[in-house]
PDB file of C-alpha atoms and ligand atoms in Angstrom:
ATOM      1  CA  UNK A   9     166.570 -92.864  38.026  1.00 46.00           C
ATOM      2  CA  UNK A  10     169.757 -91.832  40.097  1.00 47.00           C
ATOM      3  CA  UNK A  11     172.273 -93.976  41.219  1.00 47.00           C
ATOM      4  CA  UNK A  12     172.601 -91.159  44.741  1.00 60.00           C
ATOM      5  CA  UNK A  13     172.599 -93.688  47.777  1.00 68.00           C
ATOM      6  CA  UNK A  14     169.781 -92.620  49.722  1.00 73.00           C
ATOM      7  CA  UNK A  15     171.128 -91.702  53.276  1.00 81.00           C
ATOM      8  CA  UNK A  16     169.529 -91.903  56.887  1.00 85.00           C
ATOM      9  CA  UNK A  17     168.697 -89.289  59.401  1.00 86.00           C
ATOM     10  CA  UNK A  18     168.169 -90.958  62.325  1.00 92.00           C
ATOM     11  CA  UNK A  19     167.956 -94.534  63.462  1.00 94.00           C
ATOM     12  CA  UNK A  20     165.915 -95.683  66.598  1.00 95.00           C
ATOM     13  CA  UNK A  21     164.561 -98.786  68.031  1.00 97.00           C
ATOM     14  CA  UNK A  22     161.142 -99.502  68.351  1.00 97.00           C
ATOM     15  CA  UNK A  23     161.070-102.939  70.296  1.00 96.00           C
ATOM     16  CA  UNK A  24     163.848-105.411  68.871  1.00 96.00           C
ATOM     17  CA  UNK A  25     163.083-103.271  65.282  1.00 98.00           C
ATOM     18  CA  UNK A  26     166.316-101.181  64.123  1.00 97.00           C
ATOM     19  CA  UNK A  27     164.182 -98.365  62.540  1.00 97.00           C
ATOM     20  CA  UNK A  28     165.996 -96.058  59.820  1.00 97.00           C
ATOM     21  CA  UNK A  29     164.118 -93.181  59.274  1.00 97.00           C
ATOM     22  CA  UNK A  30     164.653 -90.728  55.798  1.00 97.00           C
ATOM     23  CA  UNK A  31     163.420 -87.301  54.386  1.00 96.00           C
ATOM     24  CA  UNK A  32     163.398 -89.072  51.262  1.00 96.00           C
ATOM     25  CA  UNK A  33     163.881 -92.254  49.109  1.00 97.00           C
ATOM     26  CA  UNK A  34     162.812 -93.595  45.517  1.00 97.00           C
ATOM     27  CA  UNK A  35     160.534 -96.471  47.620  1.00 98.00           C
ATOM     28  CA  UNK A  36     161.096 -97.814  51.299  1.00 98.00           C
ATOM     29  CA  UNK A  37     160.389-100.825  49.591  1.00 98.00           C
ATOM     30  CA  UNK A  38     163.753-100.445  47.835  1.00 97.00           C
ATOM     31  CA  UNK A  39     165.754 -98.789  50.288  1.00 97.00           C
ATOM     32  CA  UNK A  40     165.361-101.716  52.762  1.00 97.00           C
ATOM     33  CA  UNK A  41     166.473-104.156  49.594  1.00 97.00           C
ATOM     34  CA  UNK A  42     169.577-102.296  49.667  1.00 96.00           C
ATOM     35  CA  UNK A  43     170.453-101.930  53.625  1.00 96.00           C
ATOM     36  CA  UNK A  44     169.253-106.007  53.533  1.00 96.00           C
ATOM     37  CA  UNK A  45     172.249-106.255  50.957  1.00 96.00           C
ATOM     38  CA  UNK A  46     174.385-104.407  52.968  1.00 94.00           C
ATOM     39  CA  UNK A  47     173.727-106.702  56.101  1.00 90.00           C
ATOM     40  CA  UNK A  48     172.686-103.825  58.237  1.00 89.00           C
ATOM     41  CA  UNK A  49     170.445-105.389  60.559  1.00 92.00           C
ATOM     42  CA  UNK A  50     167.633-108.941  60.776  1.00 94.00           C
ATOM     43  CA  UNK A  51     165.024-106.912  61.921  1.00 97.00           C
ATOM     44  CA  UNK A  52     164.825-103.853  60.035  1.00 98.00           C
ATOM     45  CA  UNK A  53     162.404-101.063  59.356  1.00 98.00           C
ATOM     46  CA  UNK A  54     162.964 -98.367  56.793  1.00 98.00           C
ATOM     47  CA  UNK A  55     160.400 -94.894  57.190  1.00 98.00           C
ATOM     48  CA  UNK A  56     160.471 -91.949  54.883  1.00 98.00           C
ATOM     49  CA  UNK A  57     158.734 -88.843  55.241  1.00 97.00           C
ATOM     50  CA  UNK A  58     158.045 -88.742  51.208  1.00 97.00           C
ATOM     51  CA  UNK A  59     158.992 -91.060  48.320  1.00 98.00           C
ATOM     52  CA  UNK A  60     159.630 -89.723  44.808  1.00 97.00           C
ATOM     53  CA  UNK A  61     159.015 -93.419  43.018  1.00 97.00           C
ATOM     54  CA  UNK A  62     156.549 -94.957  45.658  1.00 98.00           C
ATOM     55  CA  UNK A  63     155.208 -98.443  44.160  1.00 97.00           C
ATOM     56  CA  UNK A  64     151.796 -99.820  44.042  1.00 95.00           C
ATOM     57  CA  UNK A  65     150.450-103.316  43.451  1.00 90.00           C
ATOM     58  CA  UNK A  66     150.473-104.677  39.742  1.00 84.00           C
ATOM     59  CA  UNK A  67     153.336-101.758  38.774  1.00 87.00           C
ATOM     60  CA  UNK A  68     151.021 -98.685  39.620  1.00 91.00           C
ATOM     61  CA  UNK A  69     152.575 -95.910  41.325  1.00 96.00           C
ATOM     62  CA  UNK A  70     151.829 -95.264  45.146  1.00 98.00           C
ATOM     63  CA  UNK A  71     151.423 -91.002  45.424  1.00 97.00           C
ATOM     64  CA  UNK A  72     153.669 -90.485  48.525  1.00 98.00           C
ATOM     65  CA  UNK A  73     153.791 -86.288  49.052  1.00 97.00           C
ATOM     66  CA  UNK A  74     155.874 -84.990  51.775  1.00 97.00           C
ATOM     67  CA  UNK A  75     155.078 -84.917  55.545  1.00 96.00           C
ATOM     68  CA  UNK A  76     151.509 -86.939  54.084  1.00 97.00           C
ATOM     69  CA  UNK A  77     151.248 -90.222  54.431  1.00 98.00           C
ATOM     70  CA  UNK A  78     152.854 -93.103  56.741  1.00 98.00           C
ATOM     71  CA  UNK A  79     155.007 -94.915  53.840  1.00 98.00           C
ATOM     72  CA  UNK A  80     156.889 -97.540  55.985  1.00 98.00           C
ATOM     73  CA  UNK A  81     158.565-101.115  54.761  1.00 98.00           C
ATOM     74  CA  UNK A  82     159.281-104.164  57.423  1.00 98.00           C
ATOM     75  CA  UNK A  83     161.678-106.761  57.031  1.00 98.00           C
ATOM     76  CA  UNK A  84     160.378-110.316  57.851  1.00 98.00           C
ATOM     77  CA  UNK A  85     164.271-111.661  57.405  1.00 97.00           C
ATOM     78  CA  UNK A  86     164.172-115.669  56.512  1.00 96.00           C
ATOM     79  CA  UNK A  87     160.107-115.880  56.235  1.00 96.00           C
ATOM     80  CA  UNK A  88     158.989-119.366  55.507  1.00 94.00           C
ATOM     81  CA  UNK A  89     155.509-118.761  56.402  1.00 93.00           C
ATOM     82  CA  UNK A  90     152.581-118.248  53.709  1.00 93.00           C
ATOM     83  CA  UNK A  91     153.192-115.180  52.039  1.00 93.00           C
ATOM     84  CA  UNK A  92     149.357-114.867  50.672  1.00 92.00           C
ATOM     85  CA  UNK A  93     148.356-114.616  54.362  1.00 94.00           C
ATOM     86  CA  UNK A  94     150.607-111.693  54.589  1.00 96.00           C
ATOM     87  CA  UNK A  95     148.644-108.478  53.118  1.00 96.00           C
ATOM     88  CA  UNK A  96     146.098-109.896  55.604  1.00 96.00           C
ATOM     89  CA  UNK A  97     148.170-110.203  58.168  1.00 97.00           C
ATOM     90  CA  UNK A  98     149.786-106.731  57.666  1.00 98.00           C
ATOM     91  CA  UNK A  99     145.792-105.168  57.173  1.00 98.00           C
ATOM     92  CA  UNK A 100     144.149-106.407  60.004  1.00 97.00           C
ATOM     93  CA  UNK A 101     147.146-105.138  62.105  1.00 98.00           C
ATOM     94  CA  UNK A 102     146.695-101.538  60.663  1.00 98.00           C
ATOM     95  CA  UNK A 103     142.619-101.764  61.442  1.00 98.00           C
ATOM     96  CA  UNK A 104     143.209-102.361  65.006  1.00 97.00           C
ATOM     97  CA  UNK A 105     145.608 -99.060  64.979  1.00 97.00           C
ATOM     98  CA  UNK A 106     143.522 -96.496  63.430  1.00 97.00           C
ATOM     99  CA  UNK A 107     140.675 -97.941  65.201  1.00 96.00           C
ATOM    100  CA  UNK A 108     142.245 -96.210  67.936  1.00 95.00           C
ATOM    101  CA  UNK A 109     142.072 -92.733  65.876  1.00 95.00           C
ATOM    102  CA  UNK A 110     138.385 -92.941  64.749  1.00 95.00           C
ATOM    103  CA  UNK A 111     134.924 -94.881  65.255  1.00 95.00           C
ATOM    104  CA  UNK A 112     134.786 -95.039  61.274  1.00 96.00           C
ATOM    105  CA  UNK A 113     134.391 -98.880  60.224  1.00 97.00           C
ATOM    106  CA  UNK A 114     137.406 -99.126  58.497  1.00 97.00           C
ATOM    107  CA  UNK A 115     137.542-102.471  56.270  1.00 96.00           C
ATOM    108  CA  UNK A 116     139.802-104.601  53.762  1.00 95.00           C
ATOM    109  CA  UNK A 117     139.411-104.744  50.289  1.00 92.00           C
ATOM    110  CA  UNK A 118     141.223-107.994  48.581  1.00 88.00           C
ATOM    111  CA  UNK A 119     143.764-108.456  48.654  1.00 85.00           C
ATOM    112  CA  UNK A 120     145.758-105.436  50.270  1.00 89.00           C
ATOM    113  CA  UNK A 121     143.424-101.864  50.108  1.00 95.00           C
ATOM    114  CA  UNK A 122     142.232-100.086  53.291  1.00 97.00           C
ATOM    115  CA  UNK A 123     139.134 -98.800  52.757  1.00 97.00           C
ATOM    116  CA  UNK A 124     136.855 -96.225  54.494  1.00 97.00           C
ATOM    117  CA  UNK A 125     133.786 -94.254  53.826  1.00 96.00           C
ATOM    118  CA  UNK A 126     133.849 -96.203  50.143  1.00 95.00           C
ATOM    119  CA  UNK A 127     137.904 -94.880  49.531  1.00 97.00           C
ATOM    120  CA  UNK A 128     140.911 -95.605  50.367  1.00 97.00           C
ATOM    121  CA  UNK A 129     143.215 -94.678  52.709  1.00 98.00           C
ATOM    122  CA  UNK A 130     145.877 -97.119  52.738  1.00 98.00           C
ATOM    123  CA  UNK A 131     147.577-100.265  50.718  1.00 97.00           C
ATOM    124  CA  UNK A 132     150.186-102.905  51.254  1.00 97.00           C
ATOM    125  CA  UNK A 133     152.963-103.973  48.646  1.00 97.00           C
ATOM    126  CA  UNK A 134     154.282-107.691  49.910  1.00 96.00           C
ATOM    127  CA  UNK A 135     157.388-108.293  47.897  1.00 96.00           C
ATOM    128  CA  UNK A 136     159.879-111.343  47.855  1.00 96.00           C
ATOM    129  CA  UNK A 137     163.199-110.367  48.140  1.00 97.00           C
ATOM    130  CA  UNK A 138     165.967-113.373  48.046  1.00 96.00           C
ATOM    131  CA  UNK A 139     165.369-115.330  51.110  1.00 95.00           C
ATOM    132  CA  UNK A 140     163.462-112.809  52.751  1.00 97.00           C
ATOM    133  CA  UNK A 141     159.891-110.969  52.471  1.00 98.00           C
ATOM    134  CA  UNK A 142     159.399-107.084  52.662  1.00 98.00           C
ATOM    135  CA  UNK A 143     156.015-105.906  53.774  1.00 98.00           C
ATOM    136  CA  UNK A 144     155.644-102.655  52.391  1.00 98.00           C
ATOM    137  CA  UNK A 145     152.489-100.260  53.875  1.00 98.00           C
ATOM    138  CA  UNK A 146     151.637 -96.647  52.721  1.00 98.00           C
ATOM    139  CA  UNK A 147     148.945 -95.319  54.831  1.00 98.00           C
ATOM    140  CA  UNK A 148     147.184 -91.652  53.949  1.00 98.00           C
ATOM    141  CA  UNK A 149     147.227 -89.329  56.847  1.00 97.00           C
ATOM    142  CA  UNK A 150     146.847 -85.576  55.169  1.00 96.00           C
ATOM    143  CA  UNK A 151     145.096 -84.490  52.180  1.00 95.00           C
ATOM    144  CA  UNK A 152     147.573 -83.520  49.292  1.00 96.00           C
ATOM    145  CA  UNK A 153     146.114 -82.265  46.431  1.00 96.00           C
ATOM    146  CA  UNK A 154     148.263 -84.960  44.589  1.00 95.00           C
ATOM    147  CA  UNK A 155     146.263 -87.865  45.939  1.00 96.00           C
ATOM    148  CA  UNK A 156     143.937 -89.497  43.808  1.00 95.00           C
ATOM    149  CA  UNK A 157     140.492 -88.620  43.611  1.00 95.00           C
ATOM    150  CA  UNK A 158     139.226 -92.177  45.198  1.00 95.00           C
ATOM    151  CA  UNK A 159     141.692 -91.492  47.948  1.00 97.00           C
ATOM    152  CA  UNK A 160     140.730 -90.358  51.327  1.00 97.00           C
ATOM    153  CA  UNK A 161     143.461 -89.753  54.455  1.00 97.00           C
ATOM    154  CA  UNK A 162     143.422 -89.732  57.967  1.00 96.00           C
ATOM    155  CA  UNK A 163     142.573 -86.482  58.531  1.00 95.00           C
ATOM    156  CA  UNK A 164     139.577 -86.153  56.413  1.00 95.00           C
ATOM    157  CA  UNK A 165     137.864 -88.019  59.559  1.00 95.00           C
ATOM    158  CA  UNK A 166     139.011 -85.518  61.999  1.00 86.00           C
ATOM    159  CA  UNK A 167     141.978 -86.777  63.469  1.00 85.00           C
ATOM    160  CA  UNK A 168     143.244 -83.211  63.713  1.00 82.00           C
ATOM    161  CA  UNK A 169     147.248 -84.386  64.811  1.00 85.00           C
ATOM    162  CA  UNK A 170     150.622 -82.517  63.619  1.00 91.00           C
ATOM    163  CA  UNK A 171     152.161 -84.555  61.047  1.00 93.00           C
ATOM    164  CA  UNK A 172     155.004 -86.131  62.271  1.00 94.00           C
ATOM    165  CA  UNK A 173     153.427 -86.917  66.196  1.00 95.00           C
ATOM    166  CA  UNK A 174     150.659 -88.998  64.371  1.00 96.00           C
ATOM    167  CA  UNK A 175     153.016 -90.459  61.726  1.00 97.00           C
ATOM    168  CA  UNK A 176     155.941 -91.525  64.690  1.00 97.00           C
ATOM    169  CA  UNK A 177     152.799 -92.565  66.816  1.00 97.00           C
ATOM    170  CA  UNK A 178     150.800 -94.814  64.485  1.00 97.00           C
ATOM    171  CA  UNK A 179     153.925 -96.107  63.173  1.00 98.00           C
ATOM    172  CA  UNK A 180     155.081 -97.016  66.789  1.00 98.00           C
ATOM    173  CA  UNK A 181     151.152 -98.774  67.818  1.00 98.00           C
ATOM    174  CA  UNK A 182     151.797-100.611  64.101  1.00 98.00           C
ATOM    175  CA  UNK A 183     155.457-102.251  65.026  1.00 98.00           C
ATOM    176  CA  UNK A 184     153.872-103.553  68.083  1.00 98.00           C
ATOM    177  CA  UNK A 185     150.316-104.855  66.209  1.00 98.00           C
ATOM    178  CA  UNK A 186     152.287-106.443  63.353  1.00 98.00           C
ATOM    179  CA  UNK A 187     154.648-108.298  66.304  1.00 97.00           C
ATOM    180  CA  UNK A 188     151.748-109.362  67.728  1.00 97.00           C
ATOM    181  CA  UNK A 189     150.117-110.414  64.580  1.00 96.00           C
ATOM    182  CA  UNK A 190     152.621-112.644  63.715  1.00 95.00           C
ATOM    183  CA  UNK A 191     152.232-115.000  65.970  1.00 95.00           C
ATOM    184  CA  UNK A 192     148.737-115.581  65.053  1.00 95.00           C
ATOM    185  CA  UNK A 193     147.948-118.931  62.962  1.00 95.00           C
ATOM    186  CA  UNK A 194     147.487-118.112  59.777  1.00 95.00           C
ATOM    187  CA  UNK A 195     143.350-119.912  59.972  1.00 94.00           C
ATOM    188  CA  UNK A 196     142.945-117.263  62.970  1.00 95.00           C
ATOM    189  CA  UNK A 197     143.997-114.444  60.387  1.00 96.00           C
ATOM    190  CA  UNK A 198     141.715-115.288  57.830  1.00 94.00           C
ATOM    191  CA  UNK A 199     138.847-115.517  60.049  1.00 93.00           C
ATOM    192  CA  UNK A 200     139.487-111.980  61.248  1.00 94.00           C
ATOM    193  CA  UNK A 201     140.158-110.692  58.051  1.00 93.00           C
ATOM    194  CA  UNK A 202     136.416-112.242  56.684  1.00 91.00           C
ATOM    195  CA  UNK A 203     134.978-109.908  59.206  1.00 92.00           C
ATOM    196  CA  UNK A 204     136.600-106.471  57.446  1.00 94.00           C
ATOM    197  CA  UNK A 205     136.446-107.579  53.850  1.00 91.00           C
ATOM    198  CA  UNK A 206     134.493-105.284  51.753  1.00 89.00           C
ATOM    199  CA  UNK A 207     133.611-108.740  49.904  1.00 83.00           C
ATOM    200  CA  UNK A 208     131.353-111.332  51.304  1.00 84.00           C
ATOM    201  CA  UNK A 209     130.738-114.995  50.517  1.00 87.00           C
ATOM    202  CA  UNK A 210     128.205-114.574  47.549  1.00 89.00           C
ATOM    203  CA  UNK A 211     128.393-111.066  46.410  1.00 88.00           C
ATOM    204  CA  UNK A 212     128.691-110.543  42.759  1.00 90.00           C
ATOM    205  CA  UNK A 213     132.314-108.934  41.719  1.00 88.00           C
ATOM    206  CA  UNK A 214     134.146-108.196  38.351  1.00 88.00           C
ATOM    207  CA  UNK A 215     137.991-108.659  38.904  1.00 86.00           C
ATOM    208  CA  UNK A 216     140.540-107.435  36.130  1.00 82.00           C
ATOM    209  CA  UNK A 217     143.562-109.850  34.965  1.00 78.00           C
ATOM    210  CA  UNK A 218     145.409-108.427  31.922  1.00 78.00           C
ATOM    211  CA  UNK A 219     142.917-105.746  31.280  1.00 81.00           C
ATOM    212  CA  UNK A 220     140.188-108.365  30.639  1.00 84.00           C
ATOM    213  CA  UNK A 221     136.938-107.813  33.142  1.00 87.00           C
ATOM    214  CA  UNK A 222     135.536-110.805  34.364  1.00 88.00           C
ATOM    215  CA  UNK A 223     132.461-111.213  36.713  1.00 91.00           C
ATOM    216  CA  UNK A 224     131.721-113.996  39.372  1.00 92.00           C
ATOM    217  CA  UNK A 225     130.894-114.437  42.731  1.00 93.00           C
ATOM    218  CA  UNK A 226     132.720-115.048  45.896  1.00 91.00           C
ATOM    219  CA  UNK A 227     133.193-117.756  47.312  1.00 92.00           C
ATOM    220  CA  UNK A 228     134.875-117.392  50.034  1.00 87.00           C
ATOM    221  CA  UNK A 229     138.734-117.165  50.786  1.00 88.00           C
ATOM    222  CA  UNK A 230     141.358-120.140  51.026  1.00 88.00           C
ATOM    223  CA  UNK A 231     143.761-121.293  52.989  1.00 88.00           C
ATOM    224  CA  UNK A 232     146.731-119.693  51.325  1.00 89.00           C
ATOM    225  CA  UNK A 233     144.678-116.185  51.419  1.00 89.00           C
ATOM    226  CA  UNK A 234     143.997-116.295  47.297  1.00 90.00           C
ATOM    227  CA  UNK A 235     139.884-115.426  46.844  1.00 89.00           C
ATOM    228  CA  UNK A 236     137.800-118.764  45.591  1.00 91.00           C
ATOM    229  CA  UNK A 237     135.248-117.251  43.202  1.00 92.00           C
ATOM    230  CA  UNK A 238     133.162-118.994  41.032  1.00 93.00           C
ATOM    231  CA  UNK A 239     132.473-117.721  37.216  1.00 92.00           C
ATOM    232  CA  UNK A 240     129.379-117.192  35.028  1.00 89.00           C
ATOM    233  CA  UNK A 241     130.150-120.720  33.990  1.00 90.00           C
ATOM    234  CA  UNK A 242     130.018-121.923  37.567  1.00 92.00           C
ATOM    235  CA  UNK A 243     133.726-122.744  37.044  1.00 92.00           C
ATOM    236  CA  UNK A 244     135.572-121.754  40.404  1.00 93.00           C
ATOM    237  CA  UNK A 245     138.752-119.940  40.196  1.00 90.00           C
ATOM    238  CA  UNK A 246     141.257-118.966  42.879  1.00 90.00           C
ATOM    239  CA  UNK A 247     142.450-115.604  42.312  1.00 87.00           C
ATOM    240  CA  UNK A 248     146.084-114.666  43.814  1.00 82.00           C
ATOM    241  CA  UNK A 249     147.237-110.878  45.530  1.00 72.00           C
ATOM    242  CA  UNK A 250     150.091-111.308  42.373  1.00 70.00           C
ATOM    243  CA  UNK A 251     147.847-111.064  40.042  1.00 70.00           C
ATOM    244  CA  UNK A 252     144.230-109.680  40.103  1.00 72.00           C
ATOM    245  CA  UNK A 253     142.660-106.825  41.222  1.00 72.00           C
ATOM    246  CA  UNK A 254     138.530-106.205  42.345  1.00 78.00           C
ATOM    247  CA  UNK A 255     136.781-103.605  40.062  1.00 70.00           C
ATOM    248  CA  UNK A 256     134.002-103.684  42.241  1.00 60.00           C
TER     249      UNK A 256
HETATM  250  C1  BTN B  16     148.814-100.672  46.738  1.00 52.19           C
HETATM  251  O1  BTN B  16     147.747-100.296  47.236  1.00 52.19           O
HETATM  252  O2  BTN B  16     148.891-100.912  45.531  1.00 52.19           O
HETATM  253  C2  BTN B  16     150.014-100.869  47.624  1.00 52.19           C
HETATM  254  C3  BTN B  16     150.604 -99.559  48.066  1.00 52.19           C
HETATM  255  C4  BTN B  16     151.817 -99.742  48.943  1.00 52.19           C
HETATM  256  C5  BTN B  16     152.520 -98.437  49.238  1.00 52.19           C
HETATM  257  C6  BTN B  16     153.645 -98.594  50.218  1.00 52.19           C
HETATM  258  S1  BTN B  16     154.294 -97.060  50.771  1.00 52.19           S
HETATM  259  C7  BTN B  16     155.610 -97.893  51.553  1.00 52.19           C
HETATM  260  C8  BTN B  16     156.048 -98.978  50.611  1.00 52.19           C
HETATM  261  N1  BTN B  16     156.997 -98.447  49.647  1.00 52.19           N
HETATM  262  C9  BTN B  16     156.500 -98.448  48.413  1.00 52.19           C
HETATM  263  O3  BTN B  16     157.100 -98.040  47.400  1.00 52.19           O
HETATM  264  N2  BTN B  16     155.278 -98.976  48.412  1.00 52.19           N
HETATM  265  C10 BTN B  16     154.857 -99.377  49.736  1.00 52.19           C
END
């Protein structure tokens, strides 16, 4: 690691947003930590067009090439709302978006993978930070060699777009969705995120913890967005976005 400061190109405003827009950082994710600490702005959004230490959910690495991939963080400055209704919150906003770009279904696996054709072409990191909650989304739109295999981006469902246009564009339609979003109740968010999960009420799933595999069946999802699912031993667990993830 390097203790450079990362530095902005080029702030705009999207809406009330104060965007800050980079060639590079270690993680948007981390960059916005630091501006937060520096008091910058309430109602900030950092953008990068590549990150060389992109993070994943449960400390896995998120690929982000150059001129590839939306990688984008928001600030929700003071949140005292539910923050398991937030990769929801932050997923169904980025389904109505590309929904715009292609007629491919395009659905949610839990808690925080967008999926289509089987693969996935996004994810969203929701991190506490002091008083505050960063939403963090990175969102495939070119193929880079670099991606993994079970990857798929934007482009691979020809939406034939120069980089940076659909980047700045999609990024614009998402700062208005994700407004918009959040002033749904959190019982209206669930219900629309039901319809997209790749999971429904009585499938049979494994789910990892530790390393351990474990098989059950859904139940459905809660309140507080964690996924009821109930064992071989017909013992119901809740499973929470912090911890688990869906092997199948
Ligand atoms: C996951 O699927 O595990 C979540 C991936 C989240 C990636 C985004 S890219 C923008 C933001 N900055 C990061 O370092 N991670 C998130």
């Amino acid at each position: 690691m390097t203790n450079t400061v990362n530095s902005w190109n080029k702030k705009i405003k999207i809406g009330d947003w104060d965007v800050f827009q980079y060639e590079i950082v270690n993680s948007t994710n981390e960059e916005i930590k630091r501006l937060y600490d520096e008091s910058i702005s309430k109602k900030l959004i950092v953008v990068s067009n590549e990150q060389n230490q992109g993070k994943g959910r449960l400390k896995r690495k998120w690929i982000s090439p150059k001129n590839s991939g939306l990688y984008a963080s928001w600030l929700l400055y003071n949140y005292e709302g539910e923050i398991g209704i937030l990769p929801f919150l932050a997923g169904i906003a980025c389904i109505k978006c590309l929904e715009k770009y292609s007629r491919e279904q395009f659905f949610l696996k839990w808690p925080n993978d967008l999926i289509v054709k089987n693969k996935k072409l996004g994810g969203i990191l929701i991190e506490k930070y002091k008083d505050s909650v960063i939403i963090g989304i990175g969102i495939n739109l070119i193929y880079d060699q670099n991606f993994p295999a079970t990857s798929v981006s934007l482009d691979m469902l020809n939406v034939s777009r120069d980089f940076k246009l659909l980047r700045d564009e999609l990024l614009e339609k998402l700062v208005f969705e994700i407004d918009n979003t959040l002033k749904f109740e959190n019982k209206h968010i669930l219900e629309k995120a039901r319809k997209y999960l790749t999971t429904q009420k009585g499938e049979l799933i494994q789910f990892i913890k530790d390393n351990v595999i474990f098989n059950g069946k859904v139940v459905g999802l809660s309140g507080n967005g964690s996924l009821s699912v109930e064992l071989e031993n017909k013992k119901i667990v809740s499973l929470n976005s912090e911890e688990f993830s869906i092997k199948k």
